[in-house]
Coordinates of C-alpha atoms in Angstrom, one line a residue:
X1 CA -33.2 -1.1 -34.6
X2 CA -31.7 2.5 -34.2
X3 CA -34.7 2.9 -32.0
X4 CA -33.7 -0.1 -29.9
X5 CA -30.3 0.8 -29.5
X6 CA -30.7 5.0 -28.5
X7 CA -33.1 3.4 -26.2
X8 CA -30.1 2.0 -23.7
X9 CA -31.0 -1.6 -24.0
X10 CA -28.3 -3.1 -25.6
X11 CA -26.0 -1.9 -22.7
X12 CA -28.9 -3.2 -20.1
X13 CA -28.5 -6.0 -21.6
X14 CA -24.5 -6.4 -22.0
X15 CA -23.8 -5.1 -18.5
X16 CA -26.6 -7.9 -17.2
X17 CA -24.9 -10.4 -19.0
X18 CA -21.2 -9.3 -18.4
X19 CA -22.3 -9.0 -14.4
X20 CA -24.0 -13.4 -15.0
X21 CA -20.9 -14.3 -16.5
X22 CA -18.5 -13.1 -13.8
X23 CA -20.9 -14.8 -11.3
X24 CA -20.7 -17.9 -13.2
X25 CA -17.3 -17.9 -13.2
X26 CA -16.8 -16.8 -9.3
X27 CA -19.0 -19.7 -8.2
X28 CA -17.8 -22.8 -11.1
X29 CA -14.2 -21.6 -9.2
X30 CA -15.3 -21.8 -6.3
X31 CA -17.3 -25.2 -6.8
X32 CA -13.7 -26.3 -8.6
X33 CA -12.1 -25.7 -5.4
X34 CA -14.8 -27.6 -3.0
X35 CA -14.7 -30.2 -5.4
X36 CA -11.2 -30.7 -5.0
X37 CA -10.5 -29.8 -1.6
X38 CA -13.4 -31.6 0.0
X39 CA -13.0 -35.2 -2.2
X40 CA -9.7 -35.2 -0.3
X41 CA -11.0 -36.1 3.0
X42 CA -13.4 -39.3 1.0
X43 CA -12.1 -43.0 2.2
X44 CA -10.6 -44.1 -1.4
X45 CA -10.9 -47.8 -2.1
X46 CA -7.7 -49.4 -1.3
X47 CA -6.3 -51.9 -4.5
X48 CA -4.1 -54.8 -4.5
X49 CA -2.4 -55.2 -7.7
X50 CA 0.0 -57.6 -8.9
X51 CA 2.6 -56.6 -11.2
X52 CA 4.7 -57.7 -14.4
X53 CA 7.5 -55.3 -15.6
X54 CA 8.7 -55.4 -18.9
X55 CA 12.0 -57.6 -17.8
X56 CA 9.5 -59.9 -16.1
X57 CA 9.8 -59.6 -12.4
X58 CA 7.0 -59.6 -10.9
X59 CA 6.2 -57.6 -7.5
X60 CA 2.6 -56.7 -5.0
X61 CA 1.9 -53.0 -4.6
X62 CA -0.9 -52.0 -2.3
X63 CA -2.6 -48.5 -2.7
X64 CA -5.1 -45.9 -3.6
X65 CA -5.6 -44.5 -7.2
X66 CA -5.4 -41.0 -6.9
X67 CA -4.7 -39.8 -10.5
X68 CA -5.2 -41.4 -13.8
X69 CA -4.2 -40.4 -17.6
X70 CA -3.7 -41.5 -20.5
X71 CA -0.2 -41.7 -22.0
X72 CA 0.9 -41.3 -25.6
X73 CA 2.7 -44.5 -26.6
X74 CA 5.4 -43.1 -28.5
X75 CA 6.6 -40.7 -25.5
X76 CA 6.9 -44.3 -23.2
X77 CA 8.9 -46.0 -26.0
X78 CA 11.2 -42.7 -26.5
X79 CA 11.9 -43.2 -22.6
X80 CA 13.0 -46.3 -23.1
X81 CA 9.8 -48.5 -21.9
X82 CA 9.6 -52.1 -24.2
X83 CA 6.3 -53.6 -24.5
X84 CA 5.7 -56.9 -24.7
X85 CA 2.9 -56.2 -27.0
X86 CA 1.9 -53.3 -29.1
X87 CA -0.8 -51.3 -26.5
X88 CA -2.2 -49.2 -29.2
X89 CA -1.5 -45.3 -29.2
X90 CA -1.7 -44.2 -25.8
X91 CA -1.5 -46.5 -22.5
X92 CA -3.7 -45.8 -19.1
X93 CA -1.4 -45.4 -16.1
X94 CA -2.2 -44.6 -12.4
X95 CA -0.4 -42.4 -10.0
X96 CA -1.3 -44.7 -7.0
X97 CA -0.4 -44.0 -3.2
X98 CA 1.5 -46.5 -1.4
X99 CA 2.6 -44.6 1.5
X100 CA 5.0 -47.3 3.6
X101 CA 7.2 -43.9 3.4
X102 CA 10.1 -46.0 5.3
X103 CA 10.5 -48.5 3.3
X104 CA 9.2 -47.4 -0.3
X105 CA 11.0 -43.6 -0.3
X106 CA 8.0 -42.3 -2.0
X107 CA 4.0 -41.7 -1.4
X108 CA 3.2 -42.0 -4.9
X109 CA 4.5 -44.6 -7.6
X110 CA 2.8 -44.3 -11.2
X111 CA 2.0 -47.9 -12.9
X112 CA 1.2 -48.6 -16.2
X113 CA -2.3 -50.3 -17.0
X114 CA 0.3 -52.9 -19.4
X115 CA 2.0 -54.1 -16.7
X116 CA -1.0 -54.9 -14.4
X117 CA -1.9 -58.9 -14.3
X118 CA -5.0 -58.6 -11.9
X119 CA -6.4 -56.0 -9.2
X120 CA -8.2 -57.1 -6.4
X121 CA -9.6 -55.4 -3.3
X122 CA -9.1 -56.8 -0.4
X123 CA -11.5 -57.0 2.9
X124 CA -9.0 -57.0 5.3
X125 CA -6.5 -54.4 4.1
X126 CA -6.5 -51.9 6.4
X127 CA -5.2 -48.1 6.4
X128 CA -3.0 -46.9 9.3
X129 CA -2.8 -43.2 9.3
X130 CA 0.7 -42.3 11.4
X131 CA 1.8 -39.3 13.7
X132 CA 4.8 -40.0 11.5
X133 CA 5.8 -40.9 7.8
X134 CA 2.4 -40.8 6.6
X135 CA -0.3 -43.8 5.9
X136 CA 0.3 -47.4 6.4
X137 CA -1.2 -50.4 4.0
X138 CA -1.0 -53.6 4.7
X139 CA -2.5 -56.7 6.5
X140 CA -3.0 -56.2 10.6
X141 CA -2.1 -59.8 12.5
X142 CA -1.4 -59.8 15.6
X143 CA -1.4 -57.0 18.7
X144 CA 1.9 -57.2 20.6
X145 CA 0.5 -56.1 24.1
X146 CA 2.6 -56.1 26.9
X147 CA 5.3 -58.1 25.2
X148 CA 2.4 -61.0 24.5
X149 CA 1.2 -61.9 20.9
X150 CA -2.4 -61.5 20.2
X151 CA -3.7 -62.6 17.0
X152 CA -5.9 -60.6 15.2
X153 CA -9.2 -62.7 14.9
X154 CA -11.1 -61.9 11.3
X155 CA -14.9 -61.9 13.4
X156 CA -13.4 -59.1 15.3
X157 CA -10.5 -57.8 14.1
X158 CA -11.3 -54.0 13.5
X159 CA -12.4 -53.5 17.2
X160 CA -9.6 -55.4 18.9
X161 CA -7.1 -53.0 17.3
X162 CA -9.4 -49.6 17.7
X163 CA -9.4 -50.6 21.5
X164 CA -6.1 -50.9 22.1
X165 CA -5.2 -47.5 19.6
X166 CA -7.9 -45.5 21.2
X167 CA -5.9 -46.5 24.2
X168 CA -2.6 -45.2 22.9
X169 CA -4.0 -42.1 21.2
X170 CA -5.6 -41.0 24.8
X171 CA -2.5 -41.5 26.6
X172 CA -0.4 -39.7 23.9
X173 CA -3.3 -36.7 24.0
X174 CA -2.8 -37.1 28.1
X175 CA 1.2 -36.6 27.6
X176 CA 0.8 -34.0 25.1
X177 CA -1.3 -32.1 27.2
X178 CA 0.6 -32.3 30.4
X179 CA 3.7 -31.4 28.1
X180 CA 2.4 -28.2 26.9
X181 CA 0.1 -26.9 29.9
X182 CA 1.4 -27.9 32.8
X183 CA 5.0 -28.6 32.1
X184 CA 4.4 -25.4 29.6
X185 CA 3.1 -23.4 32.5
X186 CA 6.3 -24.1 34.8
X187 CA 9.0 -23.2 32.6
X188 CA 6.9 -20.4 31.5
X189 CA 7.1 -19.4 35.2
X190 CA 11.0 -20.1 35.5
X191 CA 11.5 -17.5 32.1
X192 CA 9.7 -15.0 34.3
X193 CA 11.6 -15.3 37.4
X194 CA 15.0 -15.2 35.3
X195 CA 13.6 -11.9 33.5
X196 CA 12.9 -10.8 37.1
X197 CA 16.2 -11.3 38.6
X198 CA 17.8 -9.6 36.0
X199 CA 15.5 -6.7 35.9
X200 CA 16.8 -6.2 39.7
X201 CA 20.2 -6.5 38.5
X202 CA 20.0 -3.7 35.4
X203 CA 18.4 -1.8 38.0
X204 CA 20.6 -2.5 40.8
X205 CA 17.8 -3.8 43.6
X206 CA 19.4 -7.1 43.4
X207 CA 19.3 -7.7 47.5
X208 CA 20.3 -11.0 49.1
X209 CA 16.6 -11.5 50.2
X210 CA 15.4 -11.1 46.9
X211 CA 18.1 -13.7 45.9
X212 CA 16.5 -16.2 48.1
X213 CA 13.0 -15.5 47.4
X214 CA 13.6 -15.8 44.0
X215 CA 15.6 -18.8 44.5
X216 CA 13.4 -20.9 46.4
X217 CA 10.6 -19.8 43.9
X218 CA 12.7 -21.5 41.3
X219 CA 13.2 -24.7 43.6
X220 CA 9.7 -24.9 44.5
X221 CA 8.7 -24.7 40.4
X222 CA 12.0 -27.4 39.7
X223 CA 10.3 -30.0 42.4
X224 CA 7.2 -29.6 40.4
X225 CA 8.8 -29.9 36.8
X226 CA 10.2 -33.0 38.1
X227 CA 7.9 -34.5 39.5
X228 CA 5.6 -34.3 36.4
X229 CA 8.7 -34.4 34.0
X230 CA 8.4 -38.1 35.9
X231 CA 4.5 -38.6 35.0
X232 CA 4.9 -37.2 31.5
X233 CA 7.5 -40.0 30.6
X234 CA 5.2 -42.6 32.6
X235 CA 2.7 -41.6 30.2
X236 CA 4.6 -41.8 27.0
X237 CA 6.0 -45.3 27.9
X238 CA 2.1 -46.5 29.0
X239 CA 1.2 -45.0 25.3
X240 CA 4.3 -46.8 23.6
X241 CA 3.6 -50.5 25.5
X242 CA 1.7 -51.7 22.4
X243 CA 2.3 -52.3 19.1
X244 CA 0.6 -53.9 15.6
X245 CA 2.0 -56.5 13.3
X246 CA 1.0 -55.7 10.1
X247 CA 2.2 -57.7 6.7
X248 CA 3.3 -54.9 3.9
X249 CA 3.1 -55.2 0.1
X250 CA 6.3 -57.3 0.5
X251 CA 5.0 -59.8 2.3
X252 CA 7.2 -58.9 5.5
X253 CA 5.4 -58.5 8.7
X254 CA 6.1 -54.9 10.1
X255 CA 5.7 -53.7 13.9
X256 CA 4.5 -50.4 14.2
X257 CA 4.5 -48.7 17.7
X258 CA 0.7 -47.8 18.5
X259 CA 1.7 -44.7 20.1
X260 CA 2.5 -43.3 16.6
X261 CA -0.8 -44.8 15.1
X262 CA -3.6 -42.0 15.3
X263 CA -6.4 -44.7 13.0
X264 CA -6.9 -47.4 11.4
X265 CA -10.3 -47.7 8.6
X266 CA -10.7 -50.6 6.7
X267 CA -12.0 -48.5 3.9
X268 CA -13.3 -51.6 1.6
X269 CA -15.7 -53.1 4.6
X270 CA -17.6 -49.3 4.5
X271 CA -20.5 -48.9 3.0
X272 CA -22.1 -45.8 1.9
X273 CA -23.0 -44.1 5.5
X274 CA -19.5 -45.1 6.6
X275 CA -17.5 -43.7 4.1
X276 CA -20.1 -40.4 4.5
X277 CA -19.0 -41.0 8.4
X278 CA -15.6 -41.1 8.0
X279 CA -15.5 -38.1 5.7
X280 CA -17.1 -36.2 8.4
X281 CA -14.1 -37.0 10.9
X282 CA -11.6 -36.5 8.4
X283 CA -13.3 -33.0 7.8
X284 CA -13.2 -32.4 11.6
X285 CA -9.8 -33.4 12.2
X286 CA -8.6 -31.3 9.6
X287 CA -9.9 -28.1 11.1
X288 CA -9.2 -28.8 14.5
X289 CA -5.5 -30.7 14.3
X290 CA -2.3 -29.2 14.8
X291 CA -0.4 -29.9 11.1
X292 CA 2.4 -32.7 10.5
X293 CA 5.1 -34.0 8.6
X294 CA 6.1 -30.1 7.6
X295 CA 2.4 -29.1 6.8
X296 CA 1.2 -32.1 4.6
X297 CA -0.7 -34.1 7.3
X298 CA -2.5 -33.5 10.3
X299 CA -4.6 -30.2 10.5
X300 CA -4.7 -26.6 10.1
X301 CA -6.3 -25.0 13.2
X302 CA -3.4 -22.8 14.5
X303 CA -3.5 -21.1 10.9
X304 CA -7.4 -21.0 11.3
X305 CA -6.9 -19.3 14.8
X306 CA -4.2 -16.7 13.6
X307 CA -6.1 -15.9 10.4
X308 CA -9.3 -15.0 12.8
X309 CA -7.2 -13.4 15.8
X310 CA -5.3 -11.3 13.5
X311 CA -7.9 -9.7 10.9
X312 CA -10.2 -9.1 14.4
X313 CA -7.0 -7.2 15.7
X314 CA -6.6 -5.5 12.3
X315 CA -10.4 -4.4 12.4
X316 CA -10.2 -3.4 16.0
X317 CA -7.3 -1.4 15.1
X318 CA -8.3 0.6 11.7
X319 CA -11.7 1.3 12.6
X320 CA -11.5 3.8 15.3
X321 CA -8.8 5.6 13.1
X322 CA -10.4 5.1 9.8
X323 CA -13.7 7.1 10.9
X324 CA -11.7 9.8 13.0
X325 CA -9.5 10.9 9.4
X326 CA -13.3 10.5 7.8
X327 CA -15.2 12.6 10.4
X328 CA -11.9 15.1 10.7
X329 CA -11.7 15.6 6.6
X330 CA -15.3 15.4 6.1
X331 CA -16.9 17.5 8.9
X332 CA -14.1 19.9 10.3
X333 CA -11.5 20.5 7.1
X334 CA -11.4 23.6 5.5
X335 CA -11.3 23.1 1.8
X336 CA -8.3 24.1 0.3
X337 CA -4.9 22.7 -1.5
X338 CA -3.8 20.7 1.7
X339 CA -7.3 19.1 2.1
X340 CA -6.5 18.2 -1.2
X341 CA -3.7 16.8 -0.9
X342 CA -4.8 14.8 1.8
X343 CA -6.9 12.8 -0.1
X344 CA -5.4 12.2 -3.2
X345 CA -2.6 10.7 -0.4
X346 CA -5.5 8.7 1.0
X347 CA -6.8 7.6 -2.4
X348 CA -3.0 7.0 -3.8
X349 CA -2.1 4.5 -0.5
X350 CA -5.1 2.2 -2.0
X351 CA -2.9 1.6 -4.7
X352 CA 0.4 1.1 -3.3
X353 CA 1.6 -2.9 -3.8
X354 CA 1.0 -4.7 -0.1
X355 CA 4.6 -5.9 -0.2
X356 CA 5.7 -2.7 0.2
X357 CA 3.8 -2.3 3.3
X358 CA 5.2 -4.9 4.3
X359 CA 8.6 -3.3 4.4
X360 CA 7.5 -0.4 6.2
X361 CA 5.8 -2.6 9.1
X362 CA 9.4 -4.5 9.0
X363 CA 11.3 -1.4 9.0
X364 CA 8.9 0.8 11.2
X365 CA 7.1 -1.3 13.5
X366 CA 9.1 -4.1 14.1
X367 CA 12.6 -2.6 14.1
X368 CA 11.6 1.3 15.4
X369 CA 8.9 0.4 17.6
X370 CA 9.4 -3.2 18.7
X371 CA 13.0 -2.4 19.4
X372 CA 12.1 0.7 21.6
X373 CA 9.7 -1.2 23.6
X374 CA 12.3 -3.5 24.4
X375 CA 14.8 -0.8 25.0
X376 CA 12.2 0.7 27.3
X377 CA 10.5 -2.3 28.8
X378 CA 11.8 -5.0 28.6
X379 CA 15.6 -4.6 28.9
X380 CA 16.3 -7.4 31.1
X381 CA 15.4 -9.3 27.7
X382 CA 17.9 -8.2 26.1
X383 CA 19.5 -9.3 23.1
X384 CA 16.7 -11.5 22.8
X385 CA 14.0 -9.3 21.5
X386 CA 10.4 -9.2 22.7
X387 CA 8.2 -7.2 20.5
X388 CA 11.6 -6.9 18.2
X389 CA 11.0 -9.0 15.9
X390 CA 8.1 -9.5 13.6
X391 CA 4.7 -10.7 15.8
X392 CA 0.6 -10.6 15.1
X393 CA 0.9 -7.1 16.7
X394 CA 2.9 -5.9 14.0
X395 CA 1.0 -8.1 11.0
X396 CA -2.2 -6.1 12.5
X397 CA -0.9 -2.6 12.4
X398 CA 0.5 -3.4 8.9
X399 CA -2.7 -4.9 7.6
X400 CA -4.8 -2.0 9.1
X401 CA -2.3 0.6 7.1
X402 CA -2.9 -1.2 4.5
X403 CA -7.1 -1.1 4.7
X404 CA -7.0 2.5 6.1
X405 CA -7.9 4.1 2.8
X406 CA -10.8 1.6 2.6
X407 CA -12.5 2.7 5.6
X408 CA -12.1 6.2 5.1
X409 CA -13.2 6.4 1.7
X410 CA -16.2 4.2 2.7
X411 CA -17.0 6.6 6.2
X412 CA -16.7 9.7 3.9
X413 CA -19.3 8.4 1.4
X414 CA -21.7 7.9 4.2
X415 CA -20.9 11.0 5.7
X416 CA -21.6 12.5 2.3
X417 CA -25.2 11.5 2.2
X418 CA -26.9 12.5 5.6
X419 CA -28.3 15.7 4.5
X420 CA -27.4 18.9 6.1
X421 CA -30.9 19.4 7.4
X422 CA -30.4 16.9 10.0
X423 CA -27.3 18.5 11.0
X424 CA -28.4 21.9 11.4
X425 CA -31.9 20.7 13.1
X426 CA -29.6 19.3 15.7
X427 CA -27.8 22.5 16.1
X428 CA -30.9 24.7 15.8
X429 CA -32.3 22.7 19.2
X430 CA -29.3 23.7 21.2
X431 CA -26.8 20.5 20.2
X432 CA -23.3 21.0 20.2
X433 CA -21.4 19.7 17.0
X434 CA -19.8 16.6 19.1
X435 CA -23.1 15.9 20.3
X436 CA -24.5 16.3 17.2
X437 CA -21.6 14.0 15.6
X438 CA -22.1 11.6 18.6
X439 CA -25.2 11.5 18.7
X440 CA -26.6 11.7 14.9
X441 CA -24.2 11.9 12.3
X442 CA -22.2 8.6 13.1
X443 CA -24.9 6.4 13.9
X444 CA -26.2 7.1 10.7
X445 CA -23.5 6.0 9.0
X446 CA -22.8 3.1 10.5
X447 CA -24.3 1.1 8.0
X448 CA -21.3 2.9 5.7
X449 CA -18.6 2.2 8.2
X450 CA -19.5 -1.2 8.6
X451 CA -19.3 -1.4 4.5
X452 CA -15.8 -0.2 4.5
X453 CA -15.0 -2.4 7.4
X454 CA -16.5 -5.3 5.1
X455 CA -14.1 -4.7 2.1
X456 CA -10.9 -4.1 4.6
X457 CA -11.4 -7.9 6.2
X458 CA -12.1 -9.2 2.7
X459 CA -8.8 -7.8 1.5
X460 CA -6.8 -8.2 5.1
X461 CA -7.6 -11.4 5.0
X462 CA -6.5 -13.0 1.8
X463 CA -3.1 -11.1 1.8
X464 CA 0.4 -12.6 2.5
X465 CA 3.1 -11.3 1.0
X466 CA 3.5 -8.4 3.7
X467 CA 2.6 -10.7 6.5
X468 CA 5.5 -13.1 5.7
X469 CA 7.5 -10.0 6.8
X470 CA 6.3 -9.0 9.7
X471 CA 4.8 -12.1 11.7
X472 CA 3.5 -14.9 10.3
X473 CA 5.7 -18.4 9.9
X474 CA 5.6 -22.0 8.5
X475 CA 5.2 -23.6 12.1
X476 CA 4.2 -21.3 15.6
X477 CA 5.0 -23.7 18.4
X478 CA 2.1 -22.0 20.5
X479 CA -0.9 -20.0 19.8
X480 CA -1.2 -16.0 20.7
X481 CA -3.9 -16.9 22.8
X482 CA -3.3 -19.0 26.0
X483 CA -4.0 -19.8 29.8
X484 CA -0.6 -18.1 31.1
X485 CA -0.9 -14.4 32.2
X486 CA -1.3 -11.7 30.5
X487 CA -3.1 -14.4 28.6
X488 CA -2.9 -12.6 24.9
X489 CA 0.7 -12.4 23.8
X490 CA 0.4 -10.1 21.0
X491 CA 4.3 -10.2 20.1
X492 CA 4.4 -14.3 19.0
X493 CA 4.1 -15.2 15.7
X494 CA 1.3 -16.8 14.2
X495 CA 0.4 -19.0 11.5
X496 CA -2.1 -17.7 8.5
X497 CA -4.2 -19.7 6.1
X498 CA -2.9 -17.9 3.1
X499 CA 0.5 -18.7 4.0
X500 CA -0.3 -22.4 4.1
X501 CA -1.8 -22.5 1.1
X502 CA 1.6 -21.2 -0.2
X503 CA 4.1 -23.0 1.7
X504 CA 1.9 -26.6 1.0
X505 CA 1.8 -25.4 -2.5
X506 CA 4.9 -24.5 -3.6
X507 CA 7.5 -25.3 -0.5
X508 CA 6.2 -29.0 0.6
X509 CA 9.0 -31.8 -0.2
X510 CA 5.7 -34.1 -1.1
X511 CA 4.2 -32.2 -4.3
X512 CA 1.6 -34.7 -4.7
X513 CA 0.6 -35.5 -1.3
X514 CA 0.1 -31.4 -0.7
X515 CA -1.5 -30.9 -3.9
X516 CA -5.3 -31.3 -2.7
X517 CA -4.2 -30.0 0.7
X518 CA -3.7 -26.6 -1.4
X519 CA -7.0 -27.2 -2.4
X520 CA -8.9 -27.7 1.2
X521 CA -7.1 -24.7 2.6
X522 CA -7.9 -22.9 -0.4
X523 CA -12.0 -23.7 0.3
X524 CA -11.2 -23.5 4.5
X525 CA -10.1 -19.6 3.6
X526 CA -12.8 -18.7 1.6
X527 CA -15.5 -20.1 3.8
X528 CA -13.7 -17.7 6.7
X529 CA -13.4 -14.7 4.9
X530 CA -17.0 -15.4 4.0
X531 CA -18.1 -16.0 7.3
X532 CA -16.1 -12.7 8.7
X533 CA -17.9 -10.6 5.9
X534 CA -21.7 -12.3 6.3
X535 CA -21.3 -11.2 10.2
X536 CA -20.7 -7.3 9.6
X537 CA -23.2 -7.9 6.4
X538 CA -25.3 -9.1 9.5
X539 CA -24.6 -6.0 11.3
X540 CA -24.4 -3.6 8.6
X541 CA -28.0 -4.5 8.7
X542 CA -29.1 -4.6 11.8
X543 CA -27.6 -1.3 12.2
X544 CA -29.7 0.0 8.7
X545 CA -33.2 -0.6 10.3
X546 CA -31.9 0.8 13.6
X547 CA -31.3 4.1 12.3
X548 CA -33.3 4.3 9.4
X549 CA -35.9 6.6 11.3
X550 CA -33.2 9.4 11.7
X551 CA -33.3 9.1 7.4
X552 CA -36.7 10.7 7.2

């Protein structure tokens, strides 16, 4: 036994077990997460049950279970609840969702399994998910079309209404594109002309012909906002023509416009294959919607695209000055007390909290910076700022502060292991040391580089609390990325999947409806910052076998 244990084994052995357990734990999290996340997005039966309260009135609810659990009685009888009958010592009740947001107040009503007198599912109870005020249940009837009733028929009653939705969803997409690309495009136009006039004025070039031309410029752009001003609200009235007659839980027959109807799935006609189908478009939707109702419906795409855009920024940004403070403290730094110093700074800033960053980005780039820019260039602005206030410019230079010591840590290590031979070889045939930096030294460790660009995205990525400072918000009415020139707009603000996660989880007026929301976007994160790190893994690699030759 003393043997066994001077041998080393039993530390083998714990650090092999230590290094399973945390693996087991990192992936039954992550599978928690799927799990949750992903079962969102699966078309849940839809119940009918009818009701008996303790005082006796009876009442319809319509719904999907979406919790259950069991209930001690004693806590229900301390709240006041009377049974008619003794239920035992706890009772089952259901957190269903009703949705009918206008006229129930709430998503989600819990019901005890004592007051249920029968539950029933219905074939031709139908879903309606809304642009507004979340899902619909109830019966479909009739199609108001053109002012004329058209009742539903049951042989072909979920293709007469798709038709005439898929009608009113591509004329809303049709007006909501002209809104924000061509109408978006002219006033965009119109903001520059009025930044141009009164750039002549500050500058005093101001001339009556420049008046003109800039006046007839802004005529010429008004007879085109008008005239498509005029199709835009042709469009919206086409999409609004139509509506559905649906009967509710109450038995009251409800008209809902079909240009605020985005589906309909009668979930209890699917089978297997079309529940898998329709979880595949809910999936889809979800990554490439904008988000509704204050983040709880809809999609998450614009955070998706900010999340990307601004950790590619961030890497663009830190890298080329991550591997020049390597290469300077590594290759052309005396060794002395300031060297020193240098890097217990460099090593120190790893551990600095990211909040704090996030004050200096505020305080530095945004107010110093931003507001000089504007001072400088863009004066005509003025009060309203430009690049003075917080934008994904800002979040980037924060967030590659914040990674710097990663990447130089991670350069210097690789820096570290090229021997010196190769070095001086390169010297001794007539090199000079840029060259031989250029052309040996940092492809070799590229493979490092890319390491310590690996662990800055991983960490860029999933951080939030100094990006709530300095760019990112609950809602960015346009993306940094667009068709008008200069085409990037690296001072808007951006939305960021990390954010979501938190403003869904913790801000949303509909705790229940966001709760599983927290979870997809939770998943939809990971599987990006994954993605980001198994492409420079990808590199990393390529690069290894590329330059592995120079090794030996």
């Amino acid at each position: 036994m003393g043997k066994w244990v001077k041998s080393g084994s039993p530390w083998i052995w714990m650090t092999g077990g230590a290094v399973s357990i945390s693996l087991i734990a990192v992936l039954g999290l992550l599978l928690l997460i799927a799990w949750r996340g992903l079962s969102y997005f699966w078309p849940a039966t839809i119940y009918q049950w009818e009701l008996e309260d303790n005082t006796g009135a009876r009442s319809t609810l319509i719904g999907e279970i979406y919790d259950r659990e069991e209930v001690p009685t004693e806590r229900l009888t301390a709240a006041g609840h009377v049974f008619k009958q003794p239920p035992g010592e706890f009772v089952t009740r259901y957190l269903v969702k009703t949705g009918n947001r206008e006229f129930v107040g709430l998503d989600f009503r819990w019901i005890l399994a004592t007051d249920i007198i029968s539950r029933s599912e219905p074939a031709d109870v139908a879903m309606l998910e809304r642009a507004k005020n979340g899902n619909f249940y109830g019966y479909p009837v009739a199609v108001i079309e053109n002012g004329k009733r058209l009742e539903l028929k049951n042989d072909a009653l979920e293709s007469s209404l798709m038709e005439h939705i898929d009608r009113a969803v591509a004329l809303s997409d049709k007006a909501l594109s002209l809104q924000k690309q061509d109408i978006g495009a002219i006033n965009y136009n119109i903001e520059k002309l009025r930044l141009k006039e009164r750039r002549y004025e500050l500058d005093g070039e101001l001339t009556d012909s420049r008046k003109l031309e800039l006046a007839a410029a802004k005529e010429a752009l008004q007879k085109e906002y008008h005239v498509l001003e005029k199709e835009l609200f042709a469009l919206r009235d086409e999409a609004a023509r139509d509506s559905v007659i649906v009967r509710d839980m109450r038995g009251v027959e409800v008209e809902l416009k079909l240009d605020s109807v985005l589906d309909v799935t009668y979930v209890n006609h699917l089978g297997l294959m079309g529940k898998i189908g329709k979880w595949f478009v809910g999936l889809g939707r979800f990554v490439s919607d904008d988000p509704r109702e204050a983040n709880t419906e809809g999609g998450v795409f614009p955070a998706i695209f900010g999340t990307v855009f601004m950790v590619l920024l961030m890497a663009i940004i830190v890298t080329p000055f991550g591997v020049i403070a390597a290469i300077y403290l590594h290759e052309y730094a005396k060794k002395g007390p300031i060297t020193k110093m240098i890097r217990i700074a460099v090593i120190n800033l790893a551990g600095v909290p990211s909040i704090v960053y996030g004050v200096f980005g505020l305080g530095f780039f945004v107010y110093m910076m931003g507001g000089s820019i504007d001072q400088l260039f863009y004066a005509e602005a003025l009060p309203s700022p430009t690049f003075g206030s917080p934008g994904v410019i800002w979040s980037a230079l924060t967030l590659a502060i914040l990674t710097l010591p990663v990447v130089i840590v991670s350069t210097e290590e690789g820096l570290s292991r090229i021997p010196s031979a190769v070095r001086q070889g390169s010297l001794a045939l007539g090199a000079t040391k840029a060259e031989t930096l250029w052309r040996i030294v940092i492809p070799m460790a590229s493979p490092a580089i890319m390491t310590g660009l690996i662990l800055a995205v991983a960490r860029a990525a999933g951080e939030v609390a100094p990006l709530m400072l300095v760019g990112v918000v609950k809602l960015a009415p346009t993306l940094p990325l667009d068709l008008n020139f200069p085409f990037v707009h690296l001072e808007r603000k951006f939305m960021h999947l990390g954010f979501h996660i938190y403003d869904v989880g913790f801000q949303s007026p509909n705790v229940e409806a966001a709760r599983p929301l927290v979870y997809a976007t939770s998943f939809l994160l990971v599987t990006v910052i994954v993605a980001l790190n198994l492409t420079a893994i990808s590199v990393r690699n390529h690069l290894r076998e590329k330059y592995r030759s120079l090794e030996h």
